[in-house]
JSON list of C-alpha atoms in Angstrom, two decimals:
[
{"chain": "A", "resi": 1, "resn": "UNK", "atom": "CA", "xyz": [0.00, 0.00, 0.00]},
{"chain": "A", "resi": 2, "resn": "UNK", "atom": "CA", "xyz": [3.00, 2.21, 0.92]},
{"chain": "A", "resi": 3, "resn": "UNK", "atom": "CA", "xyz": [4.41, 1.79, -2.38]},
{"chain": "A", "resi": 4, "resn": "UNK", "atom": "CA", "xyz": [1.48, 2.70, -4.35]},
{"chain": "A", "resi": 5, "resn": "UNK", "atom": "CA", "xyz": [1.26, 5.69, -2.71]},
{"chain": "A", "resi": 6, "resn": "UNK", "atom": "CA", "xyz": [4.91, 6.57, -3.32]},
{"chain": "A", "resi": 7, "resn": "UNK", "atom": "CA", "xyz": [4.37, 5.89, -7.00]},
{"chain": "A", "resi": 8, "resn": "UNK", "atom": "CA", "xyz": [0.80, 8.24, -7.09]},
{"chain": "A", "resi": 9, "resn": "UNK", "atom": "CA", "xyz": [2.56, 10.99, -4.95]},
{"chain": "A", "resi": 10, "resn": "UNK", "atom": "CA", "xyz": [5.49, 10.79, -7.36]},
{"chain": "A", "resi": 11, "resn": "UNK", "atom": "CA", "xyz": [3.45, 10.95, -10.65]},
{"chain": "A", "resi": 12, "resn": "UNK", "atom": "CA", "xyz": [1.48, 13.76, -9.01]},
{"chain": "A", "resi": 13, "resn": "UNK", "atom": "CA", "xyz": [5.03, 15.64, -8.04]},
{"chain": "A", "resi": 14, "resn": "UNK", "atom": "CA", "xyz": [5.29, 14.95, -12.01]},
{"chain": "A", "resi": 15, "resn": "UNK", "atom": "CA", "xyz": [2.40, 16.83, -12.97]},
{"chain": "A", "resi": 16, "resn": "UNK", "atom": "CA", "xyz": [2.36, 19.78, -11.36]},
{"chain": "A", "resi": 17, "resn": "UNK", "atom": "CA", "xyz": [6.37, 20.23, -12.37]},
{"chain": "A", "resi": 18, "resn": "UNK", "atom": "CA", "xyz": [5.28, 19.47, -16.10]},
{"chain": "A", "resi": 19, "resn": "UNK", "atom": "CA", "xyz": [4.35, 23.18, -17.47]},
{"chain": "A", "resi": 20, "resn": "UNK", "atom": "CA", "xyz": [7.11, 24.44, -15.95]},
{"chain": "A", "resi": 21, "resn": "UNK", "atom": "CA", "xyz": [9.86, 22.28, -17.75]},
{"chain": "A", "resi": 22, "resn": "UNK", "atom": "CA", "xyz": [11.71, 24.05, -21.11]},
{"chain": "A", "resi": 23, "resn": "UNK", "atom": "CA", "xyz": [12.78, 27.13, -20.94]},
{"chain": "A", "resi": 24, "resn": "UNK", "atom": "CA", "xyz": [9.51, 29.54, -20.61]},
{"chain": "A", "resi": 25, "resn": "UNK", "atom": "CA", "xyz": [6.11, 28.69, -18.76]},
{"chain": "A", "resi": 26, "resn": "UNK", "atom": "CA", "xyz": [3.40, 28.35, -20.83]},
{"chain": "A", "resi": 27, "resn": "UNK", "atom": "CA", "xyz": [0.07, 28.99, -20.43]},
{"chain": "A", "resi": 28, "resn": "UNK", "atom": "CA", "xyz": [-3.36, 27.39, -21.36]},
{"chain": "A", "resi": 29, "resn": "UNK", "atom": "CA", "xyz": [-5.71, 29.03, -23.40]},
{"chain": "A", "resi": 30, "resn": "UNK", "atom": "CA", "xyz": [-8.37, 28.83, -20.85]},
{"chain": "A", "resi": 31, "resn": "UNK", "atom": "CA", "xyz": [-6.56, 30.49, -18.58]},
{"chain": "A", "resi": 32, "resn": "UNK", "atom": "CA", "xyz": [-7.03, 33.89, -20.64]},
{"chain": "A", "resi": 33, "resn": "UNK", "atom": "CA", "xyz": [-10.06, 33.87, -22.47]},
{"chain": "A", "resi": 34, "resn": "UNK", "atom": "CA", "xyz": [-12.85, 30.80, -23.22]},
{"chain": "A", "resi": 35, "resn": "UNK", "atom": "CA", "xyz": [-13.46, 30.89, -27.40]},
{"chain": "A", "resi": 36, "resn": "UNK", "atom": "CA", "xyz": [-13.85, 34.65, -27.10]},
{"chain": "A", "resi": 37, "resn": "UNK", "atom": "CA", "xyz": [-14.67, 35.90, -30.76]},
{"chain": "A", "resi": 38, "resn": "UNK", "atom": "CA", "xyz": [-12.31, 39.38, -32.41]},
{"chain": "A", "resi": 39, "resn": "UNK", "atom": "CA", "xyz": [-12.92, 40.78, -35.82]},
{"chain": "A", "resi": 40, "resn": "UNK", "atom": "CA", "xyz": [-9.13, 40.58, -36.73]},
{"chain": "A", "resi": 41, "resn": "UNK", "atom": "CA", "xyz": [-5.94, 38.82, -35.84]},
{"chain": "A", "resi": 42, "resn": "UNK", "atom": "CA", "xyz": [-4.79, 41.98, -34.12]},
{"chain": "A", "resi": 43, "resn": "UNK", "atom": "CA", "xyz": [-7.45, 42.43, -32.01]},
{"chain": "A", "resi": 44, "resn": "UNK", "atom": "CA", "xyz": [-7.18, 38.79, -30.75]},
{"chain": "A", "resi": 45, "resn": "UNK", "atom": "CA", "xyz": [-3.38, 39.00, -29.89]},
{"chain": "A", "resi": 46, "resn": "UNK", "atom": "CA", "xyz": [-3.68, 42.19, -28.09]},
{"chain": "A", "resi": 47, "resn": "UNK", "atom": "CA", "xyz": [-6.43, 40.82, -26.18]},
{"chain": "A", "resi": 48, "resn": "UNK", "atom": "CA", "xyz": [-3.92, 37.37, -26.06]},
{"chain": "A", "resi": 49, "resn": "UNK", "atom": "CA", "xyz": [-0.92, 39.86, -24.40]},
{"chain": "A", "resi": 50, "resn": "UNK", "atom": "CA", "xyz": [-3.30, 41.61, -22.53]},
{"chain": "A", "resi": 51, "resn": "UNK", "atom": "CA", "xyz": [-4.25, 38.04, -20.57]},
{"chain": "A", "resi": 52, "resn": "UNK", "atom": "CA", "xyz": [-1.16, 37.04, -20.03]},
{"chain": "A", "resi": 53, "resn": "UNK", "atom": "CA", "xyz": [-0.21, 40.12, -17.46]},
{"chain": "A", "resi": 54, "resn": "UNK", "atom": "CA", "xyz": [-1.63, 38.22, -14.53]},
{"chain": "A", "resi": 55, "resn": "UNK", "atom": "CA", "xyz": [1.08, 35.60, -15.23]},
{"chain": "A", "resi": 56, "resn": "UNK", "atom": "CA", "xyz": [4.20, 37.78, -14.69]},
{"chain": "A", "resi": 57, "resn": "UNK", "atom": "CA", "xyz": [6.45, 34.68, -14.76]},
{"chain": "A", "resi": 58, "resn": "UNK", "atom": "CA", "xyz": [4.94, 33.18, -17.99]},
{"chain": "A", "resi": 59, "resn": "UNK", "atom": "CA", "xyz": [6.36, 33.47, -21.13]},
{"chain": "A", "resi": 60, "resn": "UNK", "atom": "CA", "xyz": [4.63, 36.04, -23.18]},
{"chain": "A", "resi": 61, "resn": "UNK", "atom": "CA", "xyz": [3.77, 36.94, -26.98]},
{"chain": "A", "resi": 62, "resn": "UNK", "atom": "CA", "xyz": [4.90, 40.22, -27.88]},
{"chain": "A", "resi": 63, "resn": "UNK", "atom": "CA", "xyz": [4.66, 41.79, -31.61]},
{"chain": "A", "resi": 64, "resn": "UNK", "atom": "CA", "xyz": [3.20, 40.27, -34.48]},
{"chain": "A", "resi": 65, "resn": "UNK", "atom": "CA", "xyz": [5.70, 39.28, -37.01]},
{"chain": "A", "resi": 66, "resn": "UNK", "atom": "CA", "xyz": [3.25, 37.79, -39.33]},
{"chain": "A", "resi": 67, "resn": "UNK", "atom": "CA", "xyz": [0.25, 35.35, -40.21]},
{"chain": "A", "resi": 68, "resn": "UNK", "atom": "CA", "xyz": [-1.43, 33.16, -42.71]},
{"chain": "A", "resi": 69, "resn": "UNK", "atom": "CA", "xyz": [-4.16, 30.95, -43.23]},
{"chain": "A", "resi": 70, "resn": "UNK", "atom": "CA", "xyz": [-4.61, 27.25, -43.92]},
{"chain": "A", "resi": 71, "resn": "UNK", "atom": "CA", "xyz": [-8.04, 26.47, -44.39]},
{"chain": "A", "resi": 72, "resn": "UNK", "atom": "CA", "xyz": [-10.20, 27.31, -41.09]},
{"chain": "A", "resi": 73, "resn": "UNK", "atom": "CA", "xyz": [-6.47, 27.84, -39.20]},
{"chain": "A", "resi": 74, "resn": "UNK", "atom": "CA", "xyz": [-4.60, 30.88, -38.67]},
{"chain": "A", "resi": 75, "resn": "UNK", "atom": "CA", "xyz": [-0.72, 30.61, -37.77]},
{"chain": "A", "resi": 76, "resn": "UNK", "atom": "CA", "xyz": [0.28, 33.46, -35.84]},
{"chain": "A", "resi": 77, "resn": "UNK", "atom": "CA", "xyz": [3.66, 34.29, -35.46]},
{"chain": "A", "resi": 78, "resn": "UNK", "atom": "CA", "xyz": [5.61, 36.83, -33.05]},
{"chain": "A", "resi": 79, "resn": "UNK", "atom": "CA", "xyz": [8.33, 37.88, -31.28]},
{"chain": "A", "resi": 80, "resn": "UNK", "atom": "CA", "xyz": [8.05, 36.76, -27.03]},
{"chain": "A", "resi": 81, "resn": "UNK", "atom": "CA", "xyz": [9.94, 37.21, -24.07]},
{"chain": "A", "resi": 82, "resn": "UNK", "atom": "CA", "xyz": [10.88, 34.52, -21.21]},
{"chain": "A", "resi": 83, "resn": "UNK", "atom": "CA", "xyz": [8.38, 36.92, -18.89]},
{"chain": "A", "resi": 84, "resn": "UNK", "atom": "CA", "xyz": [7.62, 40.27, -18.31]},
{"chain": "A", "resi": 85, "resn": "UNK", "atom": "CA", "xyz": [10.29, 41.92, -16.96]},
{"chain": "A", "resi": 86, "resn": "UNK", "atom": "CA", "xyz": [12.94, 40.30, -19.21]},
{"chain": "A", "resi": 87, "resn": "UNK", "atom": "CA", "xyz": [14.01, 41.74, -22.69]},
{"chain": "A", "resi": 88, "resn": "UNK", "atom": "CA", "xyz": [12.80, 39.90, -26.40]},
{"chain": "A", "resi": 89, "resn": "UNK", "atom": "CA", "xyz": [14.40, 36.59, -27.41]},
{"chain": "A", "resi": 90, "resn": "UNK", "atom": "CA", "xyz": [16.63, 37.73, -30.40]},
{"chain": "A", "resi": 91, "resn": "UNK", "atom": "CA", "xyz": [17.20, 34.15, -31.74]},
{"chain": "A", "resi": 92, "resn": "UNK", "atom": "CA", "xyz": [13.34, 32.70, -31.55]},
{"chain": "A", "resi": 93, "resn": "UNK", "atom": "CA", "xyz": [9.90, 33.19, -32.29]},
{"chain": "A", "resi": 94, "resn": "UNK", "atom": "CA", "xyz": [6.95, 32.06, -31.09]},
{"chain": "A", "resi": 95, "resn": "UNK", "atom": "CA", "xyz": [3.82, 30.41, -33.24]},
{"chain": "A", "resi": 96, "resn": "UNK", "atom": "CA", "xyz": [0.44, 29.46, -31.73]},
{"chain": "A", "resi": 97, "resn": "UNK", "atom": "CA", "xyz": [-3.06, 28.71, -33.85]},
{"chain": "A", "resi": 98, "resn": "UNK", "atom": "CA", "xyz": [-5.74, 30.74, -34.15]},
{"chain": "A", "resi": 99, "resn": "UNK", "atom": "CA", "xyz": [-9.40, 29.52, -35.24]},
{"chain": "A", "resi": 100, "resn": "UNK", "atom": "CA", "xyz": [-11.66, 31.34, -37.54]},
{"chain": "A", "resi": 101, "resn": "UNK", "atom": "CA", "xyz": [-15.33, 31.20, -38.64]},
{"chain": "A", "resi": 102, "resn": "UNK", "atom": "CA", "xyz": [-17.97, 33.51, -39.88]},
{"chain": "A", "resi": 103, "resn": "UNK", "atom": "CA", "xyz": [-18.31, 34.99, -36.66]},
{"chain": "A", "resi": 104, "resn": "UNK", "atom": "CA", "xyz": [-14.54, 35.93, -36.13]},
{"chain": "A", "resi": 105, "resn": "UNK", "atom": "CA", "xyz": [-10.79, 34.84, -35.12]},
{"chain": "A", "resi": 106, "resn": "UNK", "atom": "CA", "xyz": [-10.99, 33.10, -31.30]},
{"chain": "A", "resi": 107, "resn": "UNK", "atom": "CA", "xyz": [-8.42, 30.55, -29.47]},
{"chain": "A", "resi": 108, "resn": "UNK", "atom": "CA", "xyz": [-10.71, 26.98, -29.11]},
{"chain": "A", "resi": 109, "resn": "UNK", "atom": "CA", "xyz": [-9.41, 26.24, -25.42]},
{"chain": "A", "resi": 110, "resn": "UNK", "atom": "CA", "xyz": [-7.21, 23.29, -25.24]},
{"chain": "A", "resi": 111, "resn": "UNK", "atom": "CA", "xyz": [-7.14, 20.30, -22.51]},
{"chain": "A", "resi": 112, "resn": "UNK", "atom": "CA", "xyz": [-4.95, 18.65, -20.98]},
{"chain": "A", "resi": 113, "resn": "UNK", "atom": "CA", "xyz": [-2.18, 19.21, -18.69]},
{"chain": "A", "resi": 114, "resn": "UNK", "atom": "CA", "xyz": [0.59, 17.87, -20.95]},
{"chain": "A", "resi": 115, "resn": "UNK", "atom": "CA", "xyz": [-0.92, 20.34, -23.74]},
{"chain": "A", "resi": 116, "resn": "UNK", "atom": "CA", "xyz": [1.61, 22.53, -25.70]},
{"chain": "A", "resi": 117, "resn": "UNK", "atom": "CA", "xyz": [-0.20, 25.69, -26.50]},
{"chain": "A", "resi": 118, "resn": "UNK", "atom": "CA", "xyz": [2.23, 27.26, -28.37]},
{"chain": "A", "resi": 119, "resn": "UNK", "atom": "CA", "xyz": [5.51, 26.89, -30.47]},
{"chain": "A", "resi": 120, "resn": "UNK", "atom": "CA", "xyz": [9.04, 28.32, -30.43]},
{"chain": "A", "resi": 121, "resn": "UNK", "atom": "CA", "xyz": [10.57, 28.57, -33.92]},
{"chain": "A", "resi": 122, "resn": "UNK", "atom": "CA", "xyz": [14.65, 29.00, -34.00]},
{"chain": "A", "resi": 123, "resn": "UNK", "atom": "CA", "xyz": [15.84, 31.46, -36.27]},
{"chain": "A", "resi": 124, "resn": "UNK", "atom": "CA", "xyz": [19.01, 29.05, -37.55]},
{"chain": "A", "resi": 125, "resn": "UNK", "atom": "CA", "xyz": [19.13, 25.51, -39.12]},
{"chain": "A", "resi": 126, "resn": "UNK", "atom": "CA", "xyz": [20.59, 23.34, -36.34]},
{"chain": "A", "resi": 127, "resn": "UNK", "atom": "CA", "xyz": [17.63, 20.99, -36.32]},
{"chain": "A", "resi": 128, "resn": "UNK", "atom": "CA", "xyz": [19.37, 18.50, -34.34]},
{"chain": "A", "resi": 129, "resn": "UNK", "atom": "CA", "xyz": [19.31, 21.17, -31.33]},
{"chain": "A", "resi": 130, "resn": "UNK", "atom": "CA", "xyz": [15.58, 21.57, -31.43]},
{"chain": "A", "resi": 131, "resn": "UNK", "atom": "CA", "xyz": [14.59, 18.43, -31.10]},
{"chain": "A", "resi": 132, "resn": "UNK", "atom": "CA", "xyz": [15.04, 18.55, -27.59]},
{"chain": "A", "resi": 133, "resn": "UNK", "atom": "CA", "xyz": [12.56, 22.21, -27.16]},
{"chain": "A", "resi": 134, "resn": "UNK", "atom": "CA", "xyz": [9.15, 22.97, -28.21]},
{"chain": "A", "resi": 135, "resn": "UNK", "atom": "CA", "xyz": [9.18, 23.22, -32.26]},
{"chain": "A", "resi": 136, "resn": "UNK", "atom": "CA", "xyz": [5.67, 22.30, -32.27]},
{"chain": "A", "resi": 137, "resn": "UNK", "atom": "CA", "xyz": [2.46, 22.57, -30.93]},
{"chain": "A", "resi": 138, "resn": "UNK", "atom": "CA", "xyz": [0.42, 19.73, -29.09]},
{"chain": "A", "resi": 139, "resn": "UNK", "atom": "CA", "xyz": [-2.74, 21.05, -29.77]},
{"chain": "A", "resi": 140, "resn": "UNK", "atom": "CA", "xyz": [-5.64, 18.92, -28.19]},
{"chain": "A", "resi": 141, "resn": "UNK", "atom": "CA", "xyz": [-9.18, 20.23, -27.81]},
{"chain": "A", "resi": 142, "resn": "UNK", "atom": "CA", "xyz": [-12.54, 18.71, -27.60]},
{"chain": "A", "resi": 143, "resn": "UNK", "atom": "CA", "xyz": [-12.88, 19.01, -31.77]},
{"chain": "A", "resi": 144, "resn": "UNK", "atom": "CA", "xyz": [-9.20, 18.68, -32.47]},
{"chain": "A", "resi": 145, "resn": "UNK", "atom": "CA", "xyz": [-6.08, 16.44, -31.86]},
{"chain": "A", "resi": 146, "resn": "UNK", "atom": "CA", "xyz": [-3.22, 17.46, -33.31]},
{"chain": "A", "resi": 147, "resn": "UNK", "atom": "CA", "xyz": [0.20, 18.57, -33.59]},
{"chain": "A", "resi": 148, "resn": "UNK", "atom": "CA", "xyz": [2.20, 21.43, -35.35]},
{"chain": "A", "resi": 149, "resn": "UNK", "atom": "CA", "xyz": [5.54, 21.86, -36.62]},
{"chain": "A", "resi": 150, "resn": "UNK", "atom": "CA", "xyz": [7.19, 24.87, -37.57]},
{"chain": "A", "resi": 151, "resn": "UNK", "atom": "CA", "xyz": [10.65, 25.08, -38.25]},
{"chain": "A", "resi": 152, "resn": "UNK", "atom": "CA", "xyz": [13.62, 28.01, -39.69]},
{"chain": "A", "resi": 153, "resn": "UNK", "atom": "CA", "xyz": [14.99, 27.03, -43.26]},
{"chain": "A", "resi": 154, "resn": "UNK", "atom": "CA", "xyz": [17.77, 29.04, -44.86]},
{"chain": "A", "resi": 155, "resn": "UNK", "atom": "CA", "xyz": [16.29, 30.10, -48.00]},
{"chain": "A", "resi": 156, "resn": "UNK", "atom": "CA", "xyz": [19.55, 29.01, -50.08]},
{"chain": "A", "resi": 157, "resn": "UNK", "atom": "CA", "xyz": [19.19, 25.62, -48.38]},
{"chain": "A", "resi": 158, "resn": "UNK", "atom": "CA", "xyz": [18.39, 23.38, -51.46]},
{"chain": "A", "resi": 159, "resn": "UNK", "atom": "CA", "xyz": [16.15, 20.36, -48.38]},
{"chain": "A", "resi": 160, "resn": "UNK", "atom": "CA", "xyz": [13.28, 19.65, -47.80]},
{"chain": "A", "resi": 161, "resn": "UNK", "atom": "CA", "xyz": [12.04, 18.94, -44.34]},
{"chain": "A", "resi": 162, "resn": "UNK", "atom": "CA", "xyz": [9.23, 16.58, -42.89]},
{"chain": "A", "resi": 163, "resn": "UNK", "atom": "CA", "xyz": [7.58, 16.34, -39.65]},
{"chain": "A", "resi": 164, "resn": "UNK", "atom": "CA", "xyz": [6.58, 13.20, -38.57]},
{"chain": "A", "resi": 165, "resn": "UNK", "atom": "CA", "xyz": [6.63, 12.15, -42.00]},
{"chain": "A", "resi": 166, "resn": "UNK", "atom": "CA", "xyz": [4.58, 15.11, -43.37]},
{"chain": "A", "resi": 167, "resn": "UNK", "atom": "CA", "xyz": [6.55, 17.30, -46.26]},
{"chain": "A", "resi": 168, "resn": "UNK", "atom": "CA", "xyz": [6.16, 20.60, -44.47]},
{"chain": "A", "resi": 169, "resn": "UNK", "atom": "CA", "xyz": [4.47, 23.68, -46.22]},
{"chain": "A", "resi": 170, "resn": "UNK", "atom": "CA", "xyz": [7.07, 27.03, -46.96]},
{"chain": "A", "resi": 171, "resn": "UNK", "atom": "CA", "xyz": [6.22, 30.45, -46.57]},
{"chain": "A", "resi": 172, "resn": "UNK", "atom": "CA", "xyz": [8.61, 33.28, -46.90]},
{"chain": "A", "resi": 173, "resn": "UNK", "atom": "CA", "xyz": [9.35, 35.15, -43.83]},
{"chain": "A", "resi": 174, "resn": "UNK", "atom": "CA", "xyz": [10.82, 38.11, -42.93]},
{"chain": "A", "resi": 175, "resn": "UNK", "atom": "CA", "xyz": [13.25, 37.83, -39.73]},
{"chain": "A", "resi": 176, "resn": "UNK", "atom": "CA", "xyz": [12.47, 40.87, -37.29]},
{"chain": "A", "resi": 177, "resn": "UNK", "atom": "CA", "xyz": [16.02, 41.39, -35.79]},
{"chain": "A", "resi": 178, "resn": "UNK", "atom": "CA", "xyz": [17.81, 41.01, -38.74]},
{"chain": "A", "resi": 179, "resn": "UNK", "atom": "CA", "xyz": [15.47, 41.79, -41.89]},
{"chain": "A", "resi": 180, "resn": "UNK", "atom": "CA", "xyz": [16.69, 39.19, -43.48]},
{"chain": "A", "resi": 181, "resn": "UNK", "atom": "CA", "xyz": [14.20, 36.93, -45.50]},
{"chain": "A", "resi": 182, "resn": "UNK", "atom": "CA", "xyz": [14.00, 32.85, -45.15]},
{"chain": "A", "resi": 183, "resn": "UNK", "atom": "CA", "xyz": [11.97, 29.92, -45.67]},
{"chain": "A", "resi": 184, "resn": "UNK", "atom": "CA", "xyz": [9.43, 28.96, -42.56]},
{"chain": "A", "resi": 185, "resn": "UNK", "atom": "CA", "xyz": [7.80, 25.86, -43.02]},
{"chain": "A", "resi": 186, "resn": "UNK", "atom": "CA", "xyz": [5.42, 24.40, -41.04]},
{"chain": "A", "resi": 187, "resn": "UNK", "atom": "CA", "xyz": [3.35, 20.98, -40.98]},
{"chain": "A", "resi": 188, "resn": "UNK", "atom": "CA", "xyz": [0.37, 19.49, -39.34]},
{"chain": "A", "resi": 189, "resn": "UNK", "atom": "CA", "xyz": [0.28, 15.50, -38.17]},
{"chain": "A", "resi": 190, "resn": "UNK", "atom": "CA", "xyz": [-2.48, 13.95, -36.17]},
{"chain": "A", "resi": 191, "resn": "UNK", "atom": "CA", "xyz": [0.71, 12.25, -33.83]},
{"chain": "A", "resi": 192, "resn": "UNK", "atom": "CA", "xyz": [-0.19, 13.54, -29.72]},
{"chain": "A", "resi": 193, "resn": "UNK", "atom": "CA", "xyz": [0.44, 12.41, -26.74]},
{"chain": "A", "resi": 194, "resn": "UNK", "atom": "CA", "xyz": [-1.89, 12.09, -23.89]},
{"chain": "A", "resi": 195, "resn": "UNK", "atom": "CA", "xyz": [-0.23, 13.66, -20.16]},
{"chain": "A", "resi": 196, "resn": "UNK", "atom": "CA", "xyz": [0.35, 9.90, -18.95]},
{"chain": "A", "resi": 197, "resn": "UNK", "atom": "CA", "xyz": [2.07, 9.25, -22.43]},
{"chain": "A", "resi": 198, "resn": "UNK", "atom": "CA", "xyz": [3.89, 12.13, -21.73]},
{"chain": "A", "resi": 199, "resn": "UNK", "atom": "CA", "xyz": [5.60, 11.13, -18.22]},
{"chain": "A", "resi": 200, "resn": "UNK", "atom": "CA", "xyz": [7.20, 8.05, -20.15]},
{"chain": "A", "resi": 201, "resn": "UNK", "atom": "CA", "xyz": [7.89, 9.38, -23.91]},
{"chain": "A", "resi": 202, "resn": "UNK", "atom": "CA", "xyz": [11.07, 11.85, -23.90]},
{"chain": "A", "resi": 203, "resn": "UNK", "atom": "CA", "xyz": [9.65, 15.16, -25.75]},
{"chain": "A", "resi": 204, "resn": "UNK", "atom": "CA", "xyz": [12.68, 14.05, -28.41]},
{"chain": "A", "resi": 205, "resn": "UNK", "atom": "CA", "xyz": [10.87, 10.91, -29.35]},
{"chain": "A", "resi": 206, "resn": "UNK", "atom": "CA", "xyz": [7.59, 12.53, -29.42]},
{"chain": "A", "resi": 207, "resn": "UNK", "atom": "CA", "xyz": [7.54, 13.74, -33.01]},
{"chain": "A", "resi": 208, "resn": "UNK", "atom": "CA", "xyz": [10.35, 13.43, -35.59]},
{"chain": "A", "resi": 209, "resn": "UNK", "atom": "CA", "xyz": [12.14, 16.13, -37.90]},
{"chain": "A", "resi": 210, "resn": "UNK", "atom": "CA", "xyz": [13.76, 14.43, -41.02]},
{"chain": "A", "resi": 211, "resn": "UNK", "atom": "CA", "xyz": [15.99, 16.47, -43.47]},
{"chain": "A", "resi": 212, "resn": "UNK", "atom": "CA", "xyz": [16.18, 15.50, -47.28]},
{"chain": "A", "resi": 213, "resn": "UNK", "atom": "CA", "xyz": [17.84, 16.79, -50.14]},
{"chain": "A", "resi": 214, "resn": "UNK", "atom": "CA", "xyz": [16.07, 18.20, -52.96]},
{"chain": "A", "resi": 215, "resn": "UNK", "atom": "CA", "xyz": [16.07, 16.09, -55.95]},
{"chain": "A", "resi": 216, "resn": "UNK", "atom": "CA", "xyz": [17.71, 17.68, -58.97]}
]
């Protein structure tokens, strides 16, 4: 009896730890706002910002660098800092998904504990590296269970990359600190975890990044 309350106190220790591993807190969805509609992206993600000044020690979305759509999905993508009274990453961005309908953009609240609300994207091509940090997007709701990879591509880079299998979609970006243009793909595979998964799969094993070279 001893033991199996050992092992539930541990796997509780577990989850309460589990949002605060990587390098930044994140924060669900429901926490801020519940499905909340806004008549443009811009209106959403100040309202997004806005929510995220009762966590001071979260890490938070900043300025819109740019976004596009993909059916009934909008990928937003800014600049963030670690929390609010540190300075912009200069090296990363941040991506997280935006809904849309006839009656506006909104954020459909995730669930679950293990849930990855948002992305960070490196701004260089050592993919080995990110394996290990949050590339993609876990995004599990009660209409949708899936994942989302976006990852930097040097636009002189003649590869192509795939996540979890998936040949991932390009879009040209425009790097904020630098100005310089490159390639930022981004993919979509149904491949999540659930939280208990998540205590016994290393976040490297969870999804897979594959480089290929172009064909001539």
């Amino acid at each position: 009896m001893r033991k199996i309350a050992k092992i539930v106190l541990i796997i509780l220790l577990v989850l309460t730890m589990f949002p605060f591993s990587s390098c930044a807190i994140f924060i669900s969805d429901a926490d801020i706002f519940n499905n909340t509609k806004y008549s443009t992206v811009e209106e959403l993600h100040a309202a997004y910002q806005a929510g995220y000044e009762q966590f001071p020690g979260a890490c938070r979305p900043c300025d819109i660098v740019t976004y596009f759509s993909k059916e009934s999905e909008v990928f937003v993508i800014c600049t963030y800092a670690h929390c609010a009274n540190s300075g912009i990453y200069q090296e990363k961005l941040m991506a997280y998904i935006v809904k849309k309908d006839q009656e506006g953009f909104y954020l459909e609240c995730t669930r679950g504990i293990a849930n990855i609300n948002q992305a960070i994207i490196y701004l260089n091509n050592d993919y080995e590296d990110i394996l290990n940090d949050l590339y993609y997007a876990e995004y599990r709701t009660k209409t949708c269970n899936k994942s989302y990879g976006f990852v930097y591509k040097n636009k002189a880079a003649p590869i192509d990359l795939y996540f979890d299998g998936v040949k991932m979609d390009e879009i040209i970006c425009i790097n904020p600190f630098t100005r310089e243009e490159f390639i930022l793909c981004y993919a979509t595979s149904n491949k999540t975890y659930s939280t208990l998964e998540c205590l016994f799969v290393p976040m490297e094993k969870r999804h897979t990044l594959e480089v290929k070279q172009q064909e001539d």
